[in-house]
Coordinates of C-alpha atoms in Angstrom, one line a residue:
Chain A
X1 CA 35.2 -26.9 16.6
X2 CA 34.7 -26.4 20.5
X3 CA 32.6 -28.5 22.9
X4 CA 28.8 -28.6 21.5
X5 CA 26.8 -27.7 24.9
X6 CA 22.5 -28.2 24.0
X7 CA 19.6 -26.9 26.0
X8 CA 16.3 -29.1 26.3
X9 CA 13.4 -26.4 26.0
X10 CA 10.1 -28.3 27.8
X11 CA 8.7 -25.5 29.4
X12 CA 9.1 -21.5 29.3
X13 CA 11.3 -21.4 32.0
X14 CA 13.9 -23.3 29.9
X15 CA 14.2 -20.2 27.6
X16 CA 16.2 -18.6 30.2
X17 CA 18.3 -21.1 30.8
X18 CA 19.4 -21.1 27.2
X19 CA 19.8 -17.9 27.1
X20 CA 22.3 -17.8 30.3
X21 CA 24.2 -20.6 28.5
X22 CA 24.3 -18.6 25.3
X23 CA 25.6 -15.6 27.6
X24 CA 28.7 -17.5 28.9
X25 CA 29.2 -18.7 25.8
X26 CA 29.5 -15.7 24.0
X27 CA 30.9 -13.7 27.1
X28 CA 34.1 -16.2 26.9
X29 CA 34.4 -15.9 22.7
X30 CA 34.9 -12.3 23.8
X31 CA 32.0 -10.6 22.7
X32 CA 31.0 -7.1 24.1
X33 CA 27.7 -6.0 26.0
X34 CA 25.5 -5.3 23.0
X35 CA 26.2 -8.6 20.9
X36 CA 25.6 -10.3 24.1
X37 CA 22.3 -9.1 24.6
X38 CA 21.6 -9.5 20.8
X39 CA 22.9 -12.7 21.0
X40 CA 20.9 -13.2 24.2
X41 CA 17.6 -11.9 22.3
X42 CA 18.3 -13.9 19.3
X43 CA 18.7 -17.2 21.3
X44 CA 14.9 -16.2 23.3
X45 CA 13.5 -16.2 19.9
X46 CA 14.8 -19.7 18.5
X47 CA 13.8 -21.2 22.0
X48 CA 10.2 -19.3 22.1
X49 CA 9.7 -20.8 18.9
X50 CA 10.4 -24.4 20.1
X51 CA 8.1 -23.7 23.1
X52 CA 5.2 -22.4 21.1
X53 CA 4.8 -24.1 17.7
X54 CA 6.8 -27.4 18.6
X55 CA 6.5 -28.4 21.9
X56 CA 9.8 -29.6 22.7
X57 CA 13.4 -29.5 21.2
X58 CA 17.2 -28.0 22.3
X59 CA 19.1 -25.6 21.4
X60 CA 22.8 -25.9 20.9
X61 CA 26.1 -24.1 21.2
X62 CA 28.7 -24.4 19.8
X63 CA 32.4 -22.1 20.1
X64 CA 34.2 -21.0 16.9
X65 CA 37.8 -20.7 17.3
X66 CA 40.0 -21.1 14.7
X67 CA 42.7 -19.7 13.2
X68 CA 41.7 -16.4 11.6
X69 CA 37.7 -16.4 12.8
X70 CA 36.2 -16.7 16.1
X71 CA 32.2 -17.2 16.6
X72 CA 29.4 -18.4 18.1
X73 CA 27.5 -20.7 16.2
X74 CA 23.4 -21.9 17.8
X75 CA 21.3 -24.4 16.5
X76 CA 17.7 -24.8 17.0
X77 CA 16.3 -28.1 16.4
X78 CA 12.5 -29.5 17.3
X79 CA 10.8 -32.4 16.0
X80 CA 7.7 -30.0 15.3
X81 CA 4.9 -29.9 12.5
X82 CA 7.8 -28.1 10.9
X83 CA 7.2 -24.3 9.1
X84 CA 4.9 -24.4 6.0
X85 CA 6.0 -21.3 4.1
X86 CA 9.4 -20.6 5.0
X87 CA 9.8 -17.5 2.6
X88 CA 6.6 -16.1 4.3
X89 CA 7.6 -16.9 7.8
X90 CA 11.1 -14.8 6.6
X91 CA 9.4 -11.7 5.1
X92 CA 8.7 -8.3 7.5
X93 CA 5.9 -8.4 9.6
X94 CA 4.8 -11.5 9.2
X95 CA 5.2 -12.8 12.9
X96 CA 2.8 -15.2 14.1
X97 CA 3.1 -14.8 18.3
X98 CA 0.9 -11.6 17.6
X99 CA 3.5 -9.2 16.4
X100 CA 5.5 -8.8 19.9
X101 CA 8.1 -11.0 18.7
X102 CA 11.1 -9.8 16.7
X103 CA 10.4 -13.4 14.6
X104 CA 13.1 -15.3 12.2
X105 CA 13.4 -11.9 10.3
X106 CA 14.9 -10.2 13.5
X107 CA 17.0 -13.6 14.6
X108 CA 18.6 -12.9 11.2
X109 CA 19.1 -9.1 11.7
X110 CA 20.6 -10.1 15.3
X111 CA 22.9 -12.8 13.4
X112 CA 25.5 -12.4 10.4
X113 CA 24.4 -16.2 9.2
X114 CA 21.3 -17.6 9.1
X115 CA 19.7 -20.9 7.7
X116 CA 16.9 -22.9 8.2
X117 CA 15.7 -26.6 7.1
X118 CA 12.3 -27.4 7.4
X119 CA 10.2 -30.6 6.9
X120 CA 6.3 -30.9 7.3
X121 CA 5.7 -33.5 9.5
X122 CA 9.8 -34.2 10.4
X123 CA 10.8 -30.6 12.0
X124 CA 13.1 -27.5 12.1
X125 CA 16.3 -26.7 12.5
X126 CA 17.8 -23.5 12.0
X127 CA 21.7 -22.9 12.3
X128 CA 22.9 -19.7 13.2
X129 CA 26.4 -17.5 13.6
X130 CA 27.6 -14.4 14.6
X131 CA 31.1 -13.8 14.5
X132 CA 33.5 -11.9 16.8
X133 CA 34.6 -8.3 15.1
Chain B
X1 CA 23.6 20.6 7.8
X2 CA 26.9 20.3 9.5
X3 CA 29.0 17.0 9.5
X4 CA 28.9 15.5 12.3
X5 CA 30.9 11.9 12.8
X6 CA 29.1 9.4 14.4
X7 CA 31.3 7.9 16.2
X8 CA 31.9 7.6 20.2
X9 CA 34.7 10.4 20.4
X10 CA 31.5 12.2 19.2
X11 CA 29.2 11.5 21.1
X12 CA 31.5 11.7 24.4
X13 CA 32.9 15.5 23.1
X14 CA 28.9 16.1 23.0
X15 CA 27.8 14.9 25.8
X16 CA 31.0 15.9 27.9
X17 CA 30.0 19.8 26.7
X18 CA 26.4 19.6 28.1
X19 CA 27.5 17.8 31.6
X20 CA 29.9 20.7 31.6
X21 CA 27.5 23.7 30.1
X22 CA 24.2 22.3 30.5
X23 CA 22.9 24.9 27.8
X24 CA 20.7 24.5 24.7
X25 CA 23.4 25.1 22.0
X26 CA 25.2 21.4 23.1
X27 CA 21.3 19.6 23.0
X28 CA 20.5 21.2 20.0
X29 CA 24.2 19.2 19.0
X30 CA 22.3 16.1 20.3
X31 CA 19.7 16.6 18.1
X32 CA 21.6 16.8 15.1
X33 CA 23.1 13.4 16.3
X34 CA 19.8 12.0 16.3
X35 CA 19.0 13.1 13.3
X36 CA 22.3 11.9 11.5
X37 CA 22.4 8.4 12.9
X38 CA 19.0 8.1 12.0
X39 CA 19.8 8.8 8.8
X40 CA 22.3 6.3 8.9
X41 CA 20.4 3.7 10.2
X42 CA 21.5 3.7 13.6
X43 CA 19.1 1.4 16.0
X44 CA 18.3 2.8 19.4
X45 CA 20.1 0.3 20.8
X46 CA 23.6 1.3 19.6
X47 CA 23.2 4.6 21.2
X48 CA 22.6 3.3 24.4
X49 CA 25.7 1.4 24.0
X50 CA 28.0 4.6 22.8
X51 CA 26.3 6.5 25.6
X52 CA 27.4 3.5 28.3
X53 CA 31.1 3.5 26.6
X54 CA 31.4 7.2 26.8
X55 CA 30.1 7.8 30.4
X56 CA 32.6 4.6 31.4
X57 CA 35.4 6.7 29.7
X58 CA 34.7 9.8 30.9
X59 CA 33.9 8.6 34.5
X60 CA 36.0 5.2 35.0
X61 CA 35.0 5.2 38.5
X62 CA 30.8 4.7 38.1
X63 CA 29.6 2.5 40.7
X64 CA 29.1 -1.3 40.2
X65 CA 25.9 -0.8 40.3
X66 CA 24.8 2.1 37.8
X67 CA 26.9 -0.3 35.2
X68 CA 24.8 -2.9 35.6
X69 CA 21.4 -0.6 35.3
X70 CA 23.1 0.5 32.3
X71 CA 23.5 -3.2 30.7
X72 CA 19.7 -3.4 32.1
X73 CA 19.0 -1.0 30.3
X74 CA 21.2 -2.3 26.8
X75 CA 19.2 -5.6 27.0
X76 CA 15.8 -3.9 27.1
X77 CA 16.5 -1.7 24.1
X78 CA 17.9 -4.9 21.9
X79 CA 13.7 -5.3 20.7
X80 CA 13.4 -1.8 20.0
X81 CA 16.6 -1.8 17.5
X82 CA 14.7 -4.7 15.5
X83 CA 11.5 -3.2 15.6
X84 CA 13.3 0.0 14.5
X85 CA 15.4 -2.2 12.2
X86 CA 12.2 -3.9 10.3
X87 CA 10.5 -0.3 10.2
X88 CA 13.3 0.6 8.0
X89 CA 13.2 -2.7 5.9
X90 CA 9.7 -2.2 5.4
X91 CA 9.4 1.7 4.3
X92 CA 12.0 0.9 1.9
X93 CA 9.7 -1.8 1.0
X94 CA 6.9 0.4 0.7
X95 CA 9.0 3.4 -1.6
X96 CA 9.5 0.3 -3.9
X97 CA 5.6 -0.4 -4.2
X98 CA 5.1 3.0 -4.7
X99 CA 7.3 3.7 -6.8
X100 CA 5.8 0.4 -8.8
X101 CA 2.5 1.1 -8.7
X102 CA 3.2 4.7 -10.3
X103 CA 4.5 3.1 -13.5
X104 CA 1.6 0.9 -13.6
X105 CA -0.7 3.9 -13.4
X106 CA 1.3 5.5 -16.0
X107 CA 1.2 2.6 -18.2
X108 CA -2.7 2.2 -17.6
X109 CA -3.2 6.2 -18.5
X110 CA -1.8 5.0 -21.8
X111 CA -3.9 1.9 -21.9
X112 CA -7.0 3.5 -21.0
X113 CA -6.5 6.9 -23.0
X114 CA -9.2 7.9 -25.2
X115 CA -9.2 10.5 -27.9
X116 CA -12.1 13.1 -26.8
X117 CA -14.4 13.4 -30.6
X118 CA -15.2 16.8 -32.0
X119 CA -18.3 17.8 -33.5
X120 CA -19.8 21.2 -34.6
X121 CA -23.1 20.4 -33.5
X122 CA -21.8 18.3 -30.1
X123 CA -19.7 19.7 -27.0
X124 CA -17.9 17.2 -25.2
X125 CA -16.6 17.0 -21.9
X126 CA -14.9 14.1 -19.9
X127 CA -12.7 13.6 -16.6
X128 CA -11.7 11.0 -14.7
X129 CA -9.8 10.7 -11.2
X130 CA -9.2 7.4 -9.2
X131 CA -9.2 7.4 -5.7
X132 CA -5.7 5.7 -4.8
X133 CA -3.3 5.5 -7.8
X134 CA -5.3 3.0 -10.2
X135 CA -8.5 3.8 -11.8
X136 CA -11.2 1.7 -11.6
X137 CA -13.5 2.8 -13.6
X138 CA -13.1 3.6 -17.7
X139 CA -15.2 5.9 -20.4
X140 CA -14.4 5.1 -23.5
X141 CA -15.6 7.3 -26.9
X142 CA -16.3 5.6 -30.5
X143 CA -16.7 6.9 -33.6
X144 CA -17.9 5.3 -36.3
X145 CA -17.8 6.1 -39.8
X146 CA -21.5 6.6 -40.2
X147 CA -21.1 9.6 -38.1
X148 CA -22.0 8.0 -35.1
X149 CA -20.5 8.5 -31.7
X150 CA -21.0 5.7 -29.2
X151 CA -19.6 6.5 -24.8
X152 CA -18.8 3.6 -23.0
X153 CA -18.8 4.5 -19.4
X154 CA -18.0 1.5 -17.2
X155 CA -17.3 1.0 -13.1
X156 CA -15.7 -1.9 -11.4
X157 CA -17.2 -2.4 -7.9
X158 CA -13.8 -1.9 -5.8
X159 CA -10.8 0.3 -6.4
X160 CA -7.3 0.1 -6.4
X161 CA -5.3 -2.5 -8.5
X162 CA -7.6 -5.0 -8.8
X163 CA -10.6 -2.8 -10.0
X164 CA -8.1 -1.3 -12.6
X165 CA -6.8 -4.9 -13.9
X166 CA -10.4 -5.8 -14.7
X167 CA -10.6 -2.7 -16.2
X168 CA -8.3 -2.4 -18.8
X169 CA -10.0 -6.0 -19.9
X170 CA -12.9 -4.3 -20.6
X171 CA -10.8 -1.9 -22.8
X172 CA -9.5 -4.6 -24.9
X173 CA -12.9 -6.2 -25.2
X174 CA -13.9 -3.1 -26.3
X175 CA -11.3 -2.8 -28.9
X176 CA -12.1 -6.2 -30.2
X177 CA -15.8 -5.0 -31.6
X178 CA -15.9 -4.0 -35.2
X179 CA -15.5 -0.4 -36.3
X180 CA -19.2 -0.3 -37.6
X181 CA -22.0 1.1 -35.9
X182 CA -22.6 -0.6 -32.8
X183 CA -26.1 -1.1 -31.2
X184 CA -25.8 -0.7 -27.1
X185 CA -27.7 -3.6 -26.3
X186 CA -25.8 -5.6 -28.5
X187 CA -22.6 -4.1 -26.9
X188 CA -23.4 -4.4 -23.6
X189 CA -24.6 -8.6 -24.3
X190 CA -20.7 -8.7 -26.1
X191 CA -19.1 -7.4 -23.0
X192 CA -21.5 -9.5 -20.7
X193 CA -20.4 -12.8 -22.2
X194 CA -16.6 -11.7 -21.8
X195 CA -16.8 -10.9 -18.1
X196 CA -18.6 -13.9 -17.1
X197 CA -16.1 -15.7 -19.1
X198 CA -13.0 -14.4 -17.9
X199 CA -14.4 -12.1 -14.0
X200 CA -14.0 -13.4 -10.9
X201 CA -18.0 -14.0 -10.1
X202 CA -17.0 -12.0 -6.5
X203 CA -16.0 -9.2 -9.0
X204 CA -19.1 -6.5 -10.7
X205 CA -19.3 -4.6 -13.2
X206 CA -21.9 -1.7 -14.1
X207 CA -21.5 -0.2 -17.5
X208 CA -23.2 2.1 -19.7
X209 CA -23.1 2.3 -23.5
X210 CA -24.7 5.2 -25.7
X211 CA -24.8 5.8 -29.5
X212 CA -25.4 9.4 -30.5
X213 CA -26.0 9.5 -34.0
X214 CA -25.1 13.3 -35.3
X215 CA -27.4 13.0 -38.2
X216 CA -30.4 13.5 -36.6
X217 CA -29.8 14.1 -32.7
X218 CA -30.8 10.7 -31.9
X219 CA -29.6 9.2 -28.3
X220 CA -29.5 5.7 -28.4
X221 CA -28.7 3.8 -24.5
X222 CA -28.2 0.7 -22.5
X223 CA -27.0 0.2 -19.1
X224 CA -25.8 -2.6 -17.1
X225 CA -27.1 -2.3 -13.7
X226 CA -25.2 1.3 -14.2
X227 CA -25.0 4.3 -11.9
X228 CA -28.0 6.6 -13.9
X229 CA -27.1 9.6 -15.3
X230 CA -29.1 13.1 -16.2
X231 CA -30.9 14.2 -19.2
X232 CA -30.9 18.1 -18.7
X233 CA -33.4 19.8 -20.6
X234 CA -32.7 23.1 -21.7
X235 CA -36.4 23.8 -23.1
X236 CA -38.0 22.9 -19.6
X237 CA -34.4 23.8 -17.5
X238 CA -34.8 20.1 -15.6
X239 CA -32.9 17.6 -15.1
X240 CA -34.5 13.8 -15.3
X241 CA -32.8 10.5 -14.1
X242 CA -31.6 8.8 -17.6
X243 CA -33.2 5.5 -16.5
X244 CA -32.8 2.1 -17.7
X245 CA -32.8 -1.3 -16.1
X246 CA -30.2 -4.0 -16.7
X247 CA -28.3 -6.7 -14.5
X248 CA -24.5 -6.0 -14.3
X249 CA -21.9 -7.4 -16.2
X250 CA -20.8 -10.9 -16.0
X251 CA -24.3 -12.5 -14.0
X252 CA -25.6 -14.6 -16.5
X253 CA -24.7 -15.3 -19.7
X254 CA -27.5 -15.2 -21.3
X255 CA -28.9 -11.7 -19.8
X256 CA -30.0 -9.6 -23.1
X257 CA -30.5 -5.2 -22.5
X258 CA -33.3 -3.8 -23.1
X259 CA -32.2 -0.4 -25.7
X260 CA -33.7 3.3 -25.0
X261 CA -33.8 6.2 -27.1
X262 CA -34.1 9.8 -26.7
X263 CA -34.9 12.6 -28.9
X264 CA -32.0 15.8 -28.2
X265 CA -33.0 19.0 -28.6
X266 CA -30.5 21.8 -28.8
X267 CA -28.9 23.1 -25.5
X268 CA -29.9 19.6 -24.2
X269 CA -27.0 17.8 -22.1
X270 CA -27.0 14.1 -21.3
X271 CA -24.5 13.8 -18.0
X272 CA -23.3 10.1 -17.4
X273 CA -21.5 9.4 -14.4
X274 CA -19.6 7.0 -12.2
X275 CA -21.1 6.3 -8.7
X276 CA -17.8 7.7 -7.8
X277 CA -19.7 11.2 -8.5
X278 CA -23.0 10.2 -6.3
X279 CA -21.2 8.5 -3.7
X280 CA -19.2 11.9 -2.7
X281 CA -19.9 12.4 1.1
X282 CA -20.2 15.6 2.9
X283 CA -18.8 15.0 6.3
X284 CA -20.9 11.3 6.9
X285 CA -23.5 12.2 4.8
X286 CA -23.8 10.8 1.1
X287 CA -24.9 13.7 -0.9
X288 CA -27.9 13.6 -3.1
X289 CA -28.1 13.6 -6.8
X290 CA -30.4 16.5 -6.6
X291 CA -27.1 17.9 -5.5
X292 CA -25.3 17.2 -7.9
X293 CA -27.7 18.5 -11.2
X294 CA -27.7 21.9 -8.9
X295 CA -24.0 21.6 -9.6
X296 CA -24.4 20.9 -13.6
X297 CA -26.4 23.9 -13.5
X298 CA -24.8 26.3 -11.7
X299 CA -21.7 25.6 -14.4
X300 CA -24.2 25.1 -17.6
X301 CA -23.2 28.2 -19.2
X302 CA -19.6 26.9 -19.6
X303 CA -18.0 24.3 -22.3
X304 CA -18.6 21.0 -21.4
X305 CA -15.1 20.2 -20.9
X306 CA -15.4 22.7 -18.3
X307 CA -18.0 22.1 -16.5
X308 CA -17.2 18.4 -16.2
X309 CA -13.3 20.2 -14.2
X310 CA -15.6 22.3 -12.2
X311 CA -17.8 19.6 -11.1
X312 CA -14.9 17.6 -10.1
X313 CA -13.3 20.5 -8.1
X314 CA -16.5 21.0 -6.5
X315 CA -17.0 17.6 -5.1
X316 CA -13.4 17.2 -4.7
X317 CA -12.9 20.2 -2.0
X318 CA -16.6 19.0 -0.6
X319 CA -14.7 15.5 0.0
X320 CA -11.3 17.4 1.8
X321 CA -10.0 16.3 -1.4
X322 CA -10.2 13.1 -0.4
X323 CA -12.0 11.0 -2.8
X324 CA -13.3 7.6 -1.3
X325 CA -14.1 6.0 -4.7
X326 CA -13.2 6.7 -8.7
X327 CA -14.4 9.5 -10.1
X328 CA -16.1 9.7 -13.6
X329 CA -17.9 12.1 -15.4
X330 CA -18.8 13.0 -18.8
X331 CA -21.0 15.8 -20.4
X332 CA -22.1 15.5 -24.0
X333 CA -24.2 18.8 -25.0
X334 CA -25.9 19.2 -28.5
X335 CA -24.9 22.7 -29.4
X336 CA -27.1 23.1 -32.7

């Protein structure tokens, strides 16, 4: 495992910033334009989430490179009131910031691994990876 | 259909033969692209991206700048793919419901299916259509072994699944009653208890129960709060509001119904109906029940069984064959 980099998301201008560190990221693993920008959009939905529903948290990235797989792997981790129903947040239009965003269903469309832990009260974190074709 | 590979070698032959032609023969070839990638599930945004590798391949030297409108453009599409991509998810969602809720109509057709009596002196006519794919309302026909023939006729206030669950309770209360003659007040008290028992209380439930007794043309009702039907005289060539008062199902327990009886002549029909039936619109308007004995009448020279079909045709085309509620209607007409 590579050198974990993190993202502190305060305010909504922090999204981009993860997002431009999830871009270099992903641009050195080697990935091409449209996993970038999927990446890119997948990474805006796991820090909108942070900014809207907990406040405050990071997100982190981390470089897969080993032998026979190479990866990007994100995690998203707030201290928030953590996600109630997790299997109703998951399921198809269900999105609660009014339907424009693509929600956890689309981060895990954008992704090839997805997995979330969430405590009431404690917080989320959700652990992402797409891997380099 | 031809088979077209969708692949970038594809797309770039395609495209390369309109820059070249510009005619309608290589976009009606884009088309068919279209068409098969949507087919295979192909999100907007993977076009984009063949369409940016295949005009870098066939022109190596685009500008800087039209590269970077093109990734512009890639990054703005990425939403549209998972939009596109949970449209997909959810259709095949919604084939699965359908597909679901077609068995359980099938299996409620069973559970609700009736055997239609015969008598020599008595013409019978019944139908039944829901509005979506699960009826909510039920008619029911008894026959007992002192010749009597007791019509349940029952509506759930709502349609769709939940209407038809409560529904096929009612048939299996039904059932439960003994095989003997069965008075309609004291049906109608039995199936009362039951609903407020086992109902939601944000749930009604009208219902009608009649006892014709074949000896001697007798016509013995109750209703629960019920839609009322018509007694259609043939001697006077009216028709007259079957009345009869009664809270609906599952209110109080203790409710009792009062019982009404009714002498039949020959020729005479009694019509008992779903509000399904008076609740047809024309355009916004509700029809009137007026409207609908001008209906009965037009078809009385027919069976019963037909005139019930030709009643429901009517209404059916009046609605754009649409029908906003469950529709229910039955015809009994004493023949001798």
């Amino acid at each position: 495992m590579d050198f974990q980099s993190c993202v502190n998301i305060k305010k909504e201008w922090d999204i981009v910033g993860a997002r431009q560190l999830g871009r270099d990221i992903a641009k050195k693993v080697g990935f091409g334009n449209v996993d970038q920008a999927r990446i890119a959009t997948a990474i805006s939905e796991l820090a909108r989430n942070i900014y809207l529903y907990a406040g405050s948290g990071k997100v982190c990235f981390d470089a897969i490179d080993e032998l026979n797989e190479k990866g990007l792997r994100i995690v998203a981790i707030d201290e928030g009131p953590g996600i109630q129903d997790v299997s109703q947040v998951m399921e198809d239009g269900f999105s609660t910031s009014g339907g424009l965003g693509a929600g956890l269903p689309g981060v895990k469309r954008l992704m090839d691994e997805f997995d979330v832990i969430s405590r009431q009260g404690e917080g989320t974190e959700i652990k992402v990876v797409k891997w380099l074709r | 259909m031809s088979t077209l590979k969708l692949d970038l070698q594809t797309y770039k032959d395609l495209m390369k033969q309109y820059i070249e032609t510009q005619n309608e023969q290589a976009l009606y070839n884009a088309e068919q692209f279209s068409k098969h990638s949507i087919q295979q599930n192909i999100s907007p945004d993977e076009i984009i991206n063949v369409h940016f590798q295949a005009l870098m391949e066939l022109y190596p030297d685009v500008p800087d700048d039209i590269r970077n409108s093109m990734n512009f453009l890639l990054e703005t599409m990425i939403s549209y793919g998972l939009a596109y991509q949970e449209y997909q998810a959810l259709r095949e969602k919604q084939l699965e419901l359908q597909s679901e809720l077609s068995v359980a109509a099938k299996m409620q057709q069973t559970l609700l299916s009736t055997v239609k009596p015969e008598y020599n002196q008595l013409d019978v006519g019944a139908t039944s259509h829901p509005a979506k794919q699960m009826n909510g309302d039920y008619y029911h026909f008894v026959e007992d072994q002192e010749g009597s023939l007791g019509i349940a006729i029952a509506d759930v206030i709502g349609k769709g699944v939940p209407a038809a669950l409560c529904m096929s309770m009612i048939k299996y209360s039904m059932d439960s009653f003994p095989e003997k003659r069965m008075e309609p007040s004291i049906v109608l008290e039995g199936m009362n208890r039951v609903v407020e028992r086992n109902v939601d209380p944000s749930m009604f439930i009208t219902m009608f129960y009649g006892l014709y007794d074949t000896k001697d043309n007798r016509f013995f009702y109750s209703s629960a709060g019920h839609e009322p039907g018509f007694y259609y005289s043939a001697k006077e060539d009216t028709f007259k509001d079957i009345e009869a008062e009664g809270l609906v199902l599952g209110v109080d327990r203790d409710t009792s119904y009062k019982q009404f009886e009714q002498q039949v002549d020959p020729g005479d029909m009694i019509v008992l109906l779903t509000d399904g039936v008076t609740e047809c619109r024309s355009g916004d308007d509700f029809i009137e029940r007026e409207e609908i004995a001008e209906v009965i009448r037009h078809y009385k020279h027919l069976p019963a069984q037909e005139i019930t079909d030709q009643v429901y045709s009517h209404f059916e085309r009046l609605q754009d064959f649409q029908l906003r509620d469950d529709f229910t209607l039955v015809i009994l007409r004493r023949e001798v």
